[in-house]
Amino acid sequence: MLTDAPITETLLPVYSTFPLRAVAGHGSWLVDDAGQEWLDAYGGHAVASSGHSHPDVVAAIADQAAKLIFYSTAVPHAGRERLADTLVRLSPPPLNRVFFCNSGAEANENQLNLARRKTGRSTVVTMRGGWHGRTAATLACTDGERYEAGARRAGVPLSRKVTFNDIAELEGAMDDSVAAVLLEPVQGFSGARTATTEFLQAARALCDRHGARLLFDEVQCGVGRTGSFTAAEHFGVIPDAIAMAKGLAAGLPIGAVVAAPSLVDDIRVGDLGSTFGGGPVPCAAALANIAVIEREGLLNNVREVSAQLVSGARALPHVVEVHGRGFLLGLELDRPAAEVQRALWDHRVLTGTSTDPRTLRLLPALSFAADEANLLLDALRAVLR
Ligand SMILES: Cc1ncc(COP(=O)(O)O)c(C=O)c1O
């Protein structure tokens, strides 16, 4: 349970909030207005990939802002081009074409649009437990009555939902009206539930058999969070496109679709667009963020510290199972996760919950260090007595 107290009545009361006002951040730490430090195992909702306000990212933003804050895509910009090349270098072949937008929902919206455009079909198959955003098209693909209701009100047909990792059910949902299968290789909101490699391989084969496109939503699990830059690479299954956002620019809004040429080979001027997409400042932040991830060996850090967290968490009382990969972990408990999340506040530790009321979600910065993992495990041990 987060606090629901409105801070000002001018803001719509749509967000539950943590019990602090942050005035600063560094690495995996937030500093509140009383000068107290909070250990952030929530990573600003999987956004602070190189940590909060990494000096290199701050410098890149300041430098680019001083030179040119913004010009639209009517003017070519080296940072946008370099970032596209970098994402292609870090994505599995043949994914080598990039479109920039501003958020995770937008990235999914655009990859759905590309799949529908290419196939001339409209039906989409998605997973139970999947979460894809709050535009009308992505609400239609997100699991949960309150989300689907929004799509229904907008007159957008709902996706066909199948049980995650159930190959037979997926097979039953596929026919020649399906434009795309959209899924998170590691589901975030549902509590860090991981796809099996067999399921992803079957999804690939079924899409190929029916002429549909396979789309990965890596908005939460991508950009290094599973310990490889893309989750696709981790599973060895290559989709037709990947949506990225959250951790890409360590806090500035950006979204990207990285697509196979076969999905976009007939794209022409005006087919897609976004005023702010790929703006100079978010691109500078993303380039600096990725440079930090590479230079500081953060993918390796994710793999090592994740193993420490998983084995440490498995040894705790009241932990039934640890789900997920890398730094997208779900601690399934024998008690309400919201109570544990709240109890951790007394230790000034931030974690996330999920749609499974008994799963506590951990999504720290990719730089979350071994000693910080120990602090988190100590706090969990104190709370789970
Ligand atoms: C897997 C996934 N897809 C899409 C989104 C939507 O991203 P945004 O809030 O940037 O639109 C989220 C946000 O939490 C997400 O976790």
mmCIF file of C-alpha atoms and ligand atoms in Angstrom:
data_model
loop_
_atom_site.group_PDB
_atom_site.id
_atom_site.type_symbol
_atom_site.label_atom_id
_atom_site.label_comp_id
_atom_site.label_asym_id
_atom_site.label_seq_id
_atom_site.Cartn_x
_atom_site.Cartn_y
_atom_site.Cartn_z
ATOM 1 C CA MET A 1 0.000 0.000 0.000
ATOM 2 C CA LEU A 2 1.337 3.370 -1.009
ATOM 3 C CA THR A 3 0.081 6.645 0.348
ATOM 4 C CA ASP A 4 -2.887 8.114 -1.478
ATOM 5 C CA ALA A 5 -2.895 11.511 0.259
ATOM 6 C CA PRO A 6 -3.171 14.292 -2.327
ATOM 7 C CA ILE A 7 -0.347 16.811 -2.053
ATOM 8 C CA THR A 8 -2.087 19.450 -4.081
ATOM 9 C CA GLU A 9 -5.601 19.407 -5.424
ATOM 10 C CA THR A 10 -4.509 20.758 -8.798
ATOM 11 C CA LEU A 11 -2.917 17.405 -9.723
ATOM 12 C CA LEU A 12 -5.286 14.605 -10.658
ATOM 13 C CA PRO A 13 -5.010 12.025 -7.862
ATOM 14 C CA VAL A 14 -4.066 9.144 -10.159
ATOM 15 C CA TYR A 15 -0.824 8.040 -8.512
ATOM 16 C CA SER A 16 -0.089 6.320 -5.235
ATOM 17 C CA THR A 17 3.135 7.760 -3.846
ATOM 18 C CA PHE A 18 6.060 6.753 -1.674
ATOM 19 C CA PRO A 19 6.233 8.535 1.710
ATOM 20 C CA LEU A 20 9.003 10.978 0.862
ATOM 21 C CA ARG A 21 9.694 14.092 -1.137
ATOM 22 C CA ALA A 22 12.888 13.557 -3.114
ATOM 23 C CA VAL A 23 15.155 16.526 -3.593
ATOM 24 C CA ALA A 24 18.231 14.731 -4.933
ATOM 25 C CA GLY A 25 19.546 11.357 -6.001
ATOM 26 C CA HIS A 26 22.837 9.622 -6.686
ATOM 27 C CA GLY A 27 23.413 6.055 -7.808
ATOM 28 C CA SER A 28 20.904 3.842 -6.006
ATOM 29 C CA TRP A 29 20.062 6.497 -3.408
ATOM 30 C CA LEU A 30 17.377 9.142 -3.074
ATOM 31 C CA VAL A 31 17.754 12.080 -0.703
ATOM 32 C CA ASP A 32 14.587 13.440 0.902
ATOM 33 C CA ASP A 33 13.814 17.000 1.981
ATOM 34 C CA ALA A 34 15.068 16.221 5.497
ATOM 35 C CA GLY A 35 18.442 15.151 4.083
ATOM 36 C CA GLN A 36 17.814 11.453 4.762
ATOM 37 C CA GLU A 37 18.993 8.837 2.270
ATOM 38 C CA TRP A 38 16.701 6.118 0.915
ATOM 39 C CA LEU A 39 17.946 2.946 -0.782
ATOM 40 C CA ASP A 40 16.104 2.753 -4.092
ATOM 41 C CA ALA A 41 15.464 -0.851 -5.122
ATOM 42 C CA TYR A 42 12.645 0.452 -7.355
ATOM 43 C CA GLY A 43 15.012 2.362 -9.691
ATOM 44 C CA GLY A 44 12.547 5.183 -10.292
ATOM 45 C CA HIS A 45 10.306 2.494 -11.877
ATOM 46 C CA ALA A 46 13.122 0.811 -13.850
ATOM 47 C CA VAL A 47 14.207 4.137 -15.340
ATOM 48 C CA ALA A 48 17.402 5.032 -13.455
ATOM 49 C CA SER A 49 19.511 2.490 -15.353
ATOM 50 C CA SER A 50 22.960 4.026 -14.766
ATOM 51 C CA GLY A 51 21.707 5.245 -11.394
ATOM 52 C CA HIS A 52 20.189 8.553 -10.360
ATOM 53 C CA SER A 53 21.857 11.601 -11.903
ATOM 54 C CA HIS A 54 25.026 9.866 -13.057
ATOM 55 C CA PRO A 55 27.582 12.690 -13.570
ATOM 56 C CA ASP A 56 28.239 11.663 -17.210
ATOM 57 C CA VAL A 57 24.535 11.744 -18.033
ATOM 58 C CA VAL A 58 24.099 15.076 -16.246
ATOM 59 C CA ALA A 59 27.064 16.547 -18.158
ATOM 60 C CA ALA A 60 25.788 15.259 -21.510
ATOM 61 C CA ILE A 61 22.350 16.788 -20.863
ATOM 62 C CA ALA A 62 23.852 20.134 -19.780
ATOM 63 C CA ASP A 63 26.243 20.222 -22.720
ATOM 64 C CA GLN A 64 23.561 19.434 -25.303
ATOM 65 C CA ALA A 65 21.047 21.809 -23.696
ATOM 66 C CA ALA A 66 23.601 24.632 -23.833
ATOM 67 C CA LYS A 67 24.235 23.957 -27.528
ATOM 68 C CA LEU A 68 20.692 23.281 -28.740
ATOM 69 C CA ILE A 69 17.792 22.107 -26.612
ATOM 70 C CA PHE A 70 15.580 21.148 -29.455
ATOM 71 C CA TYR A 71 14.822 21.105 -33.073
ATOM 72 C CA SER A 72 12.256 18.799 -34.611
ATOM 73 C CA THR A 73 13.012 15.905 -36.940
ATOM 74 C CA ALA A 74 12.845 18.414 -39.822
ATOM 75 C CA VAL A 75 16.536 18.980 -39.069
ATOM 76 C CA PRO A 76 18.934 16.000 -39.036
ATOM 77 C CA HIS A 77 20.913 15.716 -35.808
ATOM 78 C CA ALA A 78 24.118 13.747 -35.184
ATOM 79 C CA GLY A 79 23.031 12.579 -31.707
ATOM 80 C CA ARG A 80 19.837 11.028 -33.086
ATOM 81 C CA GLU A 81 21.796 9.233 -35.792
ATOM 82 C CA ARG A 82 24.490 8.036 -33.377
ATOM 83 C CA LEU A 83 21.877 6.713 -30.951
ATOM 84 C CA ALA A 84 20.068 4.816 -33.727
ATOM 85 C CA ASP A 85 23.387 3.254 -34.805
ATOM 86 C CA THR A 86 24.168 2.376 -31.177
ATOM 87 C CA LEU A 87 20.796 0.670 -30.622
ATOM 88 C CA VAL A 88 21.327 -1.352 -33.793
ATOM 89 C CA ARG A 89 24.824 -2.341 -32.651
ATOM 90 C CA LEU A 90 23.352 -3.546 -29.325
ATOM 91 C CA SER A 91 20.296 -5.323 -30.787
ATOM 92 C CA PRO A 92 20.328 -8.797 -32.322
ATOM 93 C CA PRO A 93 20.478 -8.987 -36.144
ATOM 94 C CA PRO A 94 18.525 -8.454 -38.300
ATOM 95 C CA LEU A 95 16.970 -5.669 -36.172
ATOM 96 C CA ASN A 96 18.621 -2.668 -37.789
ATOM 97 C CA ARG A 97 16.058 0.103 -38.303
ATOM 98 C CA VAL A 98 15.043 2.577 -35.576
ATOM 99 C CA PHE A 99 12.120 4.932 -34.950
ATOM 100 C CA PHE A 100 12.198 7.274 -31.956
ATOM 101 C CA CYS A 101 9.223 8.454 -29.902
ATOM 102 C CA ASN A 102 8.778 9.535 -26.267
ATOM 103 C CA SER A 103 7.448 6.744 -24.064
ATOM 104 C CA GLY A 104 6.866 3.050 -23.691
ATOM 105 C CA ALA A 105 3.223 3.199 -24.704
ATOM 106 C CA GLU A 106 4.123 5.160 -27.807
ATOM 107 C CA ALA A 107 6.822 2.675 -28.757
ATOM 108 C CA ASN A 108 4.306 -0.176 -28.457
ATOM 109 C CA GLU A 109 1.654 1.822 -30.327
ATOM 110 C CA ASN A 110 4.094 2.363 -33.182
ATOM 111 C CA GLN A 111 5.247 -1.237 -33.397
ATOM 112 C CA LEU A 112 1.612 -2.402 -33.413
ATOM 113 C CA ASN A 113 0.896 0.101 -36.160
ATOM 114 C CA LEU A 114 3.855 -1.207 -38.182
ATOM 115 C CA ALA A 115 2.682 -4.819 -37.830
ATOM 116 C CA ARG A 116 -0.902 -3.951 -38.811
ATOM 117 C CA ARG A 117 0.308 -1.858 -41.720
ATOM 118 C CA LYS A 118 2.550 -4.633 -43.020
ATOM 119 C CA THR A 119 0.040 -7.472 -42.669
ATOM 120 C CA GLY A 120 -3.136 -5.550 -43.511
ATOM 121 C CA ARG A 121 -4.705 -7.266 -40.481
ATOM 122 C CA SER A 122 -5.876 -5.887 -37.143
ATOM 123 C CA THR A 123 -6.083 -8.715 -34.566
ATOM 124 C CA VAL A 124 -3.394 -8.792 -31.889
ATOM 125 C CA VAL A 125 -2.610 -11.642 -29.498
ATOM 126 C CA THR A 126 -1.214 -10.701 -26.076
ATOM 127 C CA MET A 127 -0.593 -12.398 -22.752
ATOM 128 C CA ARG A 128 -2.536 -12.581 -19.505
ATOM 129 C CA GLY A 129 -0.511 -10.553 -17.040
ATOM 130 C CA GLY A 130 0.844 -8.372 -19.856
ATOM 131 C CA TRP A 131 1.067 -4.605 -19.466
ATOM 132 C CA HIS A 132 1.700 -2.373 -22.482
ATOM 133 C CA GLY A 133 0.638 1.221 -21.771
ATOM 134 C CA ARG A 134 -2.221 3.654 -21.600
ATOM 135 C CA THR A 135 -2.910 4.753 -25.153
ATOM 136 C CA ALA A 136 -6.161 3.319 -26.511
ATOM 137 C CA ALA A 137 -4.363 0.707 -28.653
ATOM 138 C CA THR A 138 -2.047 -0.386 -25.835
ATOM 139 C CA LEU A 139 -4.857 -0.456 -23.245
ATOM 140 C CA ALA A 140 -6.616 -2.903 -25.573
ATOM 141 C CA CYS A 141 -3.546 -5.157 -25.327
ATOM 142 C CA THR A 142 -3.084 -4.800 -21.552
ATOM 143 C CA ASP A 143 -4.577 -7.413 -19.239
ATOM 144 C CA GLY A 144 -7.077 -6.200 -16.659
ATOM 145 C CA GLU A 145 -10.671 -5.026 -16.728
ATOM 146 C CA ARG A 146 -9.967 -1.380 -15.818
ATOM 147 C CA TYR A 147 -7.523 -1.099 -18.740
ATOM 148 C CA GLU A 148 -9.641 -2.974 -21.247
ATOM 149 C CA ALA A 149 -12.619 -0.783 -20.280
ATOM 150 C CA GLY A 150 -10.677 2.264 -21.515
ATOM 151 C CA ALA A 151 -10.093 0.617 -24.889
ATOM 152 C CA ARG A 152 -13.747 -0.422 -25.107
ATOM 153 C CA ARG A 153 -14.845 3.158 -24.441
ATOM 154 C CA ALA A 154 -12.565 4.264 -27.293
ATOM 155 C CA GLY A 155 -14.067 1.638 -29.594
ATOM 156 C CA VAL A 156 -10.743 -0.178 -29.999
ATOM 157 C CA PRO A 157 -11.087 -3.971 -30.357
ATOM 158 C CA LEU A 158 -9.446 -5.871 -27.503
ATOM 159 C CA SER A 159 -6.516 -8.201 -28.114
ATOM 160 C CA ARG A 160 -6.934 -11.951 -27.781
ATOM 161 C CA LYS A 161 -5.424 -12.793 -24.387
ATOM 162 C CA VAL A 162 -3.719 -16.133 -23.808
ATOM 163 C CA THR A 163 -2.076 -17.638 -20.746
ATOM 164 C CA PHE A 164 1.601 -16.697 -20.610
ATOM 165 C CA ASN A 165 3.825 -19.689 -21.422
ATOM 166 C CA ASP A 166 0.894 -21.860 -22.585
ATOM 167 C CA ILE A 167 1.929 -22.961 -26.069
ATOM 168 C CA ALA A 168 -1.295 -24.836 -26.812
ATOM 169 C CA GLU A 169 -3.422 -21.805 -25.934
ATOM 170 C CA LEU A 170 -1.265 -19.564 -28.081
ATOM 171 C CA GLU A 171 -1.591 -22.000 -30.964
ATOM 172 C CA GLY A 172 -5.372 -21.937 -30.534
ATOM 173 C CA ALA A 173 -5.448 -18.131 -30.682
ATOM 174 C CA MET A 174 -3.470 -17.922 -33.907
ATOM 175 C CA ASP A 175 -5.065 -17.748 -37.349
ATOM 176 C CA ASP A 176 -4.565 -15.812 -40.541
ATOM 177 C CA SER A 177 -6.328 -12.711 -39.146
ATOM 178 C CA VAL A 178 -3.562 -12.115 -36.575
ATOM 179 C CA ALA A 179 -1.314 -9.137 -37.288
ATOM 180 C CA ALA A 180 0.974 -9.563 -34.282
ATOM 181 C CA VAL A 181 1.796 -11.335 -31.071
ATOM 182 C CA LEU A 182 2.913 -8.736 -28.525
ATOM 183 C CA LEU A 183 4.577 -9.863 -25.288
ATOM 184 C CA GLU A 184 7.071 -8.974 -22.590
ATOM 185 C CA PRO A 185 9.844 -11.627 -22.434
ATOM 186 C CA VAL A 186 9.884 -10.911 -18.689
ATOM 187 C CA GLN A 187 6.543 -9.492 -17.571
ATOM 188 C CA GLY A 188 7.058 -6.541 -15.258
ATOM 189 C CA PHE A 189 3.805 -5.486 -13.660
ATOM 190 C CA SER A 190 2.579 -9.045 -13.119
ATOM 191 C CA GLY A 191 5.508 -9.645 -10.749
ATOM 192 C CA ALA A 192 8.572 -10.432 -12.896
ATOM 193 C CA ARG A 193 7.205 -13.539 -14.574
ATOM 194 C CA THR A 194 9.645 -14.951 -17.133
ATOM 195 C CA ALA A 195 8.776 -16.463 -20.497
ATOM 196 C CA THR A 196 10.133 -19.921 -21.146
ATOM 197 C CA THR A 197 12.483 -20.155 -24.096
ATOM 198 C CA GLU A 198 10.202 -22.851 -25.547
ATOM 199 C CA PHE A 199 7.228 -20.486 -25.410
ATOM 200 C CA LEU A 200 9.122 -17.706 -27.189
ATOM 201 C CA GLN A 201 10.371 -20.169 -29.807
ATOM 202 C CA ALA A 202 6.794 -21.393 -30.334
ATOM 203 C CA ALA A 203 5.560 -17.791 -30.625
ATOM 204 C CA ARG A 204 8.217 -17.156 -33.283
ATOM 205 C CA ALA A 205 7.285 -20.289 -35.227
ATOM 206 C CA LEU A 206 3.521 -19.630 -34.991
ATOM 207 C CA CYS A 207 3.946 -16.042 -36.197
ATOM 208 C CA ASP A 208 5.985 -17.277 -39.154
ATOM 209 C CA ARG A 209 3.422 -19.969 -39.951
ATOM 210 C CA HIS A 210 0.515 -17.479 -39.940
ATOM 211 C CA GLY A 211 2.266 -14.481 -41.498
ATOM 212 C CA ALA A 212 1.989 -12.506 -38.237
ATOM 213 C CA ARG A 213 4.711 -10.369 -36.659
ATOM 214 C CA LEU A 214 6.335 -11.073 -33.271
ATOM 215 C CA LEU A 215 6.739 -7.910 -31.179
ATOM 216 C CA PHE A 216 8.649 -7.736 -27.900
ATOM 217 C CA ASP A 217 7.716 -5.113 -25.320
ATOM 218 C CA GLU A 218 11.059 -4.570 -23.601
ATOM 219 C CA VAL A 219 9.999 -1.261 -22.087
ATOM 220 C CA GLN A 220 10.639 -2.598 -18.586
ATOM 221 C CA CYS A 221 12.851 -5.673 -19.139
ATOM 222 C CA GLY A 222 15.113 -4.206 -21.842
ATOM 223 C CA VAL A 223 18.148 -1.898 -21.873
ATOM 224 C CA GLY A 224 20.251 -4.271 -19.802
ATOM 225 C CA ARG A 225 17.782 -5.185 -17.094
ATOM 226 C CA THR A 226 17.978 -8.943 -17.746
ATOM 227 C CA GLY A 227 21.789 -8.807 -17.880
ATOM 228 C CA SER A 228 21.998 -8.560 -21.678
ATOM 229 C CA PHE A 229 21.163 -5.352 -23.535
ATOM 230 C CA THR A 230 18.007 -6.820 -25.048
ATOM 231 C CA ALA A 231 15.997 -9.555 -23.367
ATOM 232 C CA ALA A 232 15.576 -11.085 -26.843
ATOM 233 C CA GLU A 233 19.309 -11.791 -26.926
ATOM 234 C CA HIS A 234 19.094 -13.472 -23.540
ATOM 235 C CA PHE A 235 16.456 -15.921 -24.827
ATOM 236 C CA GLY A 236 17.962 -16.302 -28.301
ATOM 237 C CA VAL A 237 14.592 -15.586 -29.971
ATOM 238 C CA ILE A 238 14.533 -12.687 -32.423
ATOM 239 C CA PRO A 239 11.263 -10.767 -32.797
ATOM 240 C CA ASP A 240 10.356 -8.529 -35.730
ATOM 241 C CA ALA A 241 10.611 -5.460 -33.501
ATOM 242 C CA ILE A 242 11.467 -4.452 -29.956
ATOM 243 C CA ALA A 243 9.971 -1.519 -28.026
ATOM 244 C CA MET A 244 12.378 0.193 -25.611
ATOM 245 C CA ALA A 245 11.820 3.158 -23.275
ATOM 246 C CA LYS A 246 12.177 3.498 -19.475
ATOM 247 C CA GLY A 247 15.913 2.892 -18.877
ATOM 248 C CA LEU A 248 17.102 4.165 -22.247
ATOM 249 C CA ALA A 249 17.983 7.718 -21.273
ATOM 250 C CA ALA A 250 18.175 7.183 -17.479
ATOM 251 C CA GLY A 251 15.291 9.552 -16.852
ATOM 252 C CA LEU A 252 14.630 11.739 -19.871
ATOM 253 C CA PRO A 253 11.562 10.692 -21.852
ATOM 254 C CA ILE A 254 12.394 8.618 -24.919
ATOM 255 C CA GLY A 255 10.976 5.563 -26.628
ATOM 256 C CA ALA A 256 12.339 3.540 -29.520
ATOM 257 C CA VAL A 257 11.200 0.839 -31.889
ATOM 258 C CA VAL A 258 14.078 -1.245 -33.224
ATOM 259 C CA ALA A 259 12.741 -3.196 -36.182
ATOM 260 C CA ALA A 260 13.724 -5.817 -38.725
ATOM 261 C CA PRO A 261 13.996 -4.482 -42.288
ATOM 262 C CA SER A 262 11.203 -6.845 -43.381
ATOM 263 C CA LEU A 263 8.783 -4.918 -41.137
ATOM 264 C CA VAL A 264 9.706 -1.454 -42.393
ATOM 265 C CA ASP A 265 11.154 -1.848 -45.902
ATOM 266 C CA ASP A 266 8.299 0.094 -47.500
ATOM 267 C CA ILE A 267 8.146 2.945 -44.968
ATOM 268 C CA ARG A 268 7.989 6.364 -46.598
ATOM 269 C CA VAL A 269 8.108 9.992 -45.453
ATOM 270 C CA GLY A 270 5.093 10.765 -43.279
ATOM 271 C CA ASP A 271 4.172 7.150 -42.426
ATOM 272 C CA LEU A 272 5.223 7.623 -38.767
ATOM 273 C CA GLY A 273 6.135 10.746 -36.830
ATOM 274 C CA SER A 274 6.619 12.522 -33.522
ATOM 275 C CA THR A 275 7.497 16.143 -32.781
ATOM 276 C CA PHE A 276 9.692 15.365 -29.787
ATOM 277 C CA GLY A 277 10.820 11.847 -30.795
ATOM 278 C CA GLY A 278 14.616 11.590 -30.900
ATOM 279 C CA GLY A 279 15.157 15.157 -29.667
ATOM 280 C CA PRO A 280 18.768 16.239 -29.117
ATOM 281 C CA VAL A 281 18.717 16.261 -25.287
ATOM 282 C CA PRO A 282 17.150 12.805 -24.669
ATOM 283 C CA CYS A 283 19.439 11.346 -27.353
ATOM 284 C CA ALA A 284 22.501 12.885 -25.653
ATOM 285 C CA ALA A 285 21.320 11.471 -22.321
ATOM 286 C CA ALA A 286 20.744 8.022 -23.849
ATOM 287 C CA LEU A 287 24.181 7.966 -25.515
ATOM 288 C CA ALA A 288 25.869 8.953 -22.242
ATOM 289 C CA ASN A 289 23.781 6.421 -20.300
ATOM 290 C CA ILE A 290 24.677 3.578 -22.678
ATOM 291 C CA ALA A 291 28.345 4.622 -22.570
ATOM 292 C CA VAL A 292 28.223 4.329 -18.745
ATOM 293 C CA ILE A 293 26.509 0.916 -18.969
ATOM 294 C CA GLU A 294 29.296 -0.301 -21.263
ATOM 295 C CA ARG A 295 32.275 1.383 -19.573
ATOM 296 C CA GLU A 296 31.266 0.446 -16.017
ATOM 297 C CA GLY A 297 30.412 -3.136 -17.007
ATOM 298 C CA LEU A 298 26.865 -2.787 -15.683
ATOM 299 C CA LEU A 299 25.485 -5.811 -17.567
ATOM 300 C CA ASN A 300 28.019 -7.931 -15.749
ATOM 301 C CA ASN A 301 27.050 -6.215 -12.493
ATOM 302 C CA VAL A 302 23.381 -7.076 -13.131
ATOM 303 C CA ARG A 303 24.235 -10.747 -13.606
ATOM 304 C CA GLU A 304 26.489 -10.969 -10.551
ATOM 305 C CA VAL A 305 24.432 -8.952 -8.078
ATOM 306 C CA SER A 306 21.213 -10.555 -9.309
ATOM 307 C CA ALA A 307 22.632 -13.989 -8.418
ATOM 308 C CA GLN A 308 23.469 -12.618 -4.959
ATOM 309 C CA LEU A 309 19.957 -11.166 -4.552
ATOM 310 C CA VAL A 310 18.232 -14.333 -5.748
ATOM 311 C CA SER A 311 20.163 -16.666 -3.453
ATOM 312 C CA GLY A 312 19.902 -14.216 -0.542
ATOM 313 C CA ALA A 313 16.155 -13.800 -1.042
ATOM 314 C CA ARG A 314 15.562 -17.563 -1.376
ATOM 315 C CA ALA A 315 17.161 -18.034 2.045
ATOM 316 C CA LEU A 316 14.774 -15.541 3.707
ATOM 317 C CA PRO A 317 11.780 -16.688 5.734
ATOM 318 C CA HIS A 318 8.363 -16.142 4.120
ATOM 319 C CA VAL A 319 9.816 -16.034 0.573
ATOM 320 C CA VAL A 320 7.991 -18.704 -1.404
ATOM 321 C CA GLU A 321 9.720 -18.190 -4.767
ATOM 322 C CA VAL A 322 11.898 -15.676 -6.575
ATOM 323 C CA HIS A 323 10.735 -14.877 -10.116
ATOM 324 C CA GLY A 324 12.333 -12.917 -12.936
ATOM 325 C CA ARG A 325 15.783 -12.288 -14.350
ATOM 326 C CA GLY A 326 18.632 -9.923 -13.684
ATOM 327 C CA PHE A 327 17.326 -6.787 -11.989
ATOM 328 C CA LEU A 328 13.660 -7.454 -12.676
ATOM 329 C CA LEU A 329 12.887 -9.740 -9.759
ATOM 330 C CA GLY A 330 9.641 -10.723 -8.079
ATOM 331 C CA LEU A 331 9.772 -12.017 -4.514
ATOM 332 C CA GLU A 332 6.665 -14.151 -4.069
ATOM 333 C CA LEU A 333 5.807 -14.043 -0.361
ATOM 334 C CA ASP A 334 3.403 -15.890 1.904
ATOM 335 C CA ARG A 335 1.886 -12.531 2.929
ATOM 336 C CA PRO A 336 0.710 -9.295 1.316
ATOM 337 C CA ALA A 337 3.603 -7.613 -0.518
ATOM 338 C CA ALA A 338 2.144 -4.165 0.194
ATOM 339 C CA GLU A 339 2.629 -4.719 3.949
ATOM 340 C CA VAL A 340 6.253 -5.685 3.407
ATOM 341 C CA GLN A 341 6.809 -2.724 1.095
ATOM 342 C CA ARG A 342 5.419 -0.413 3.773
ATOM 343 C CA ALA A 343 7.490 -2.022 6.545
ATOM 344 C CA LEU A 344 10.616 -1.479 4.434
ATOM 345 C CA TRP A 345 9.914 2.267 4.475
ATOM 346 C CA ASP A 346 10.851 2.242 8.170
ATOM 347 C CA HIS A 347 14.304 1.113 6.967
ATOM 348 C CA ARG A 348 14.231 3.794 4.248
ATOM 349 C CA VAL A 349 14.157 1.171 1.482
ATOM 350 C CA LEU A 350 11.983 1.533 -1.632
ATOM 351 C CA THR A 351 10.603 -1.483 -3.516
ATOM 352 C CA GLY A 352 7.682 -2.100 -5.874
ATOM 353 C CA THR A 353 4.547 -4.184 -5.717
ATOM 354 C CA SER A 354 2.817 -5.883 -8.659
ATOM 355 C CA THR A 355 -0.591 -7.075 -9.801
ATOM 356 C CA ASP A 356 0.033 -10.256 -7.795
ATOM 357 C CA PRO A 357 -0.751 -9.039 -4.249
ATOM 358 C CA ARG A 358 1.906 -11.383 -2.798
ATOM 359 C CA THR A 359 4.791 -10.439 -5.075
ATOM 360 C CA LEU A 360 7.234 -7.681 -4.153
ATOM 361 C CA ARG A 361 9.072 -6.298 -7.188
ATOM 362 C CA LEU A 362 12.740 -5.321 -7.239
ATOM 363 C CA LEU A 363 13.933 -3.203 -10.160
ATOM 364 C CA PRO A 364 17.016 -1.314 -8.992
ATOM 365 C CA ALA A 365 19.482 0.654 -11.087
ATOM 366 C CA LEU A 366 21.811 -1.527 -13.164
ATOM 367 C CA SER A 367 24.608 -0.141 -10.969
ATOM 368 C CA PHE A 368 23.055 -1.540 -7.753
ATOM 369 C CA ALA A 369 26.166 -2.768 -5.948
ATOM 370 C CA ALA A 370 26.873 -5.891 -3.878
ATOM 371 C CA ASP A 371 26.943 -3.893 -0.616
ATOM 372 C CA GLU A 372 23.624 -2.249 -1.537
ATOM 373 C CA ALA A 373 22.150 -5.700 -2.223
ATOM 374 C CA ASN A 374 23.306 -6.723 1.260
ATOM 375 C CA LEU A 375 21.594 -3.671 2.788
ATOM 376 C CA LEU A 376 18.389 -4.582 0.961
ATOM 377 C CA LEU A 377 18.608 -8.222 2.105
ATOM 378 C CA ASP A 378 19.283 -7.084 5.698
ATOM 379 C CA ALA A 379 16.198 -4.856 5.623
ATOM 380 C CA LEU A 380 14.099 -7.679 4.147
ATOM 381 C CA ARG A 381 15.395 -10.042 6.844
ATOM 382 C CA ALA A 382 14.412 -7.566 9.550
ATOM 383 C CA VAL A 383 10.943 -7.119 8.073
ATOM 384 C CA LEU A 384 10.247 -10.783 7.268
ATOM 385 C CA ARG A 385 10.845 -12.130 10.784
HETATM 386 C C1 LIG B 1 6.187 -3.438 -20.050
HETATM 387 C C2 LIG B 1 5.696 -2.024 -20.179
HETATM 388 N N1 LIG B 1 5.246 -1.589 -21.365
HETATM 389 C C3 LIG B 1 4.814 -0.331 -21.527
HETATM 390 C C4 LIG B 1 4.807 0.570 -20.486
HETATM 391 C C5 LIG B 1 4.317 1.971 -20.710
HETATM 392 O O1 LIG B 1 5.382 2.852 -20.693
HETATM 393 P P1 LIG B 1 5.128 4.431 -20.509
HETATM 394 O O2 LIG B 1 4.599 4.622 -19.134
HETATM 395 O O3 LIG B 1 6.485 5.037 -20.734
HETATM 396 O O4 LIG B 1 4.167 4.813 -21.567
HETATM 397 C C6 LIG B 1 5.259 0.164 -19.229
HETATM 398 C C7 LIG B 1 5.225 1.098 -18.084
HETATM 399 O O5 LIG B 1 5.276 0.747 -16.931
HETATM 400 C C8 LIG B 1 5.725 -1.160 -19.063
HETATM 401 O O6 LIG B 1 6.161 -1.608 -17.885
#
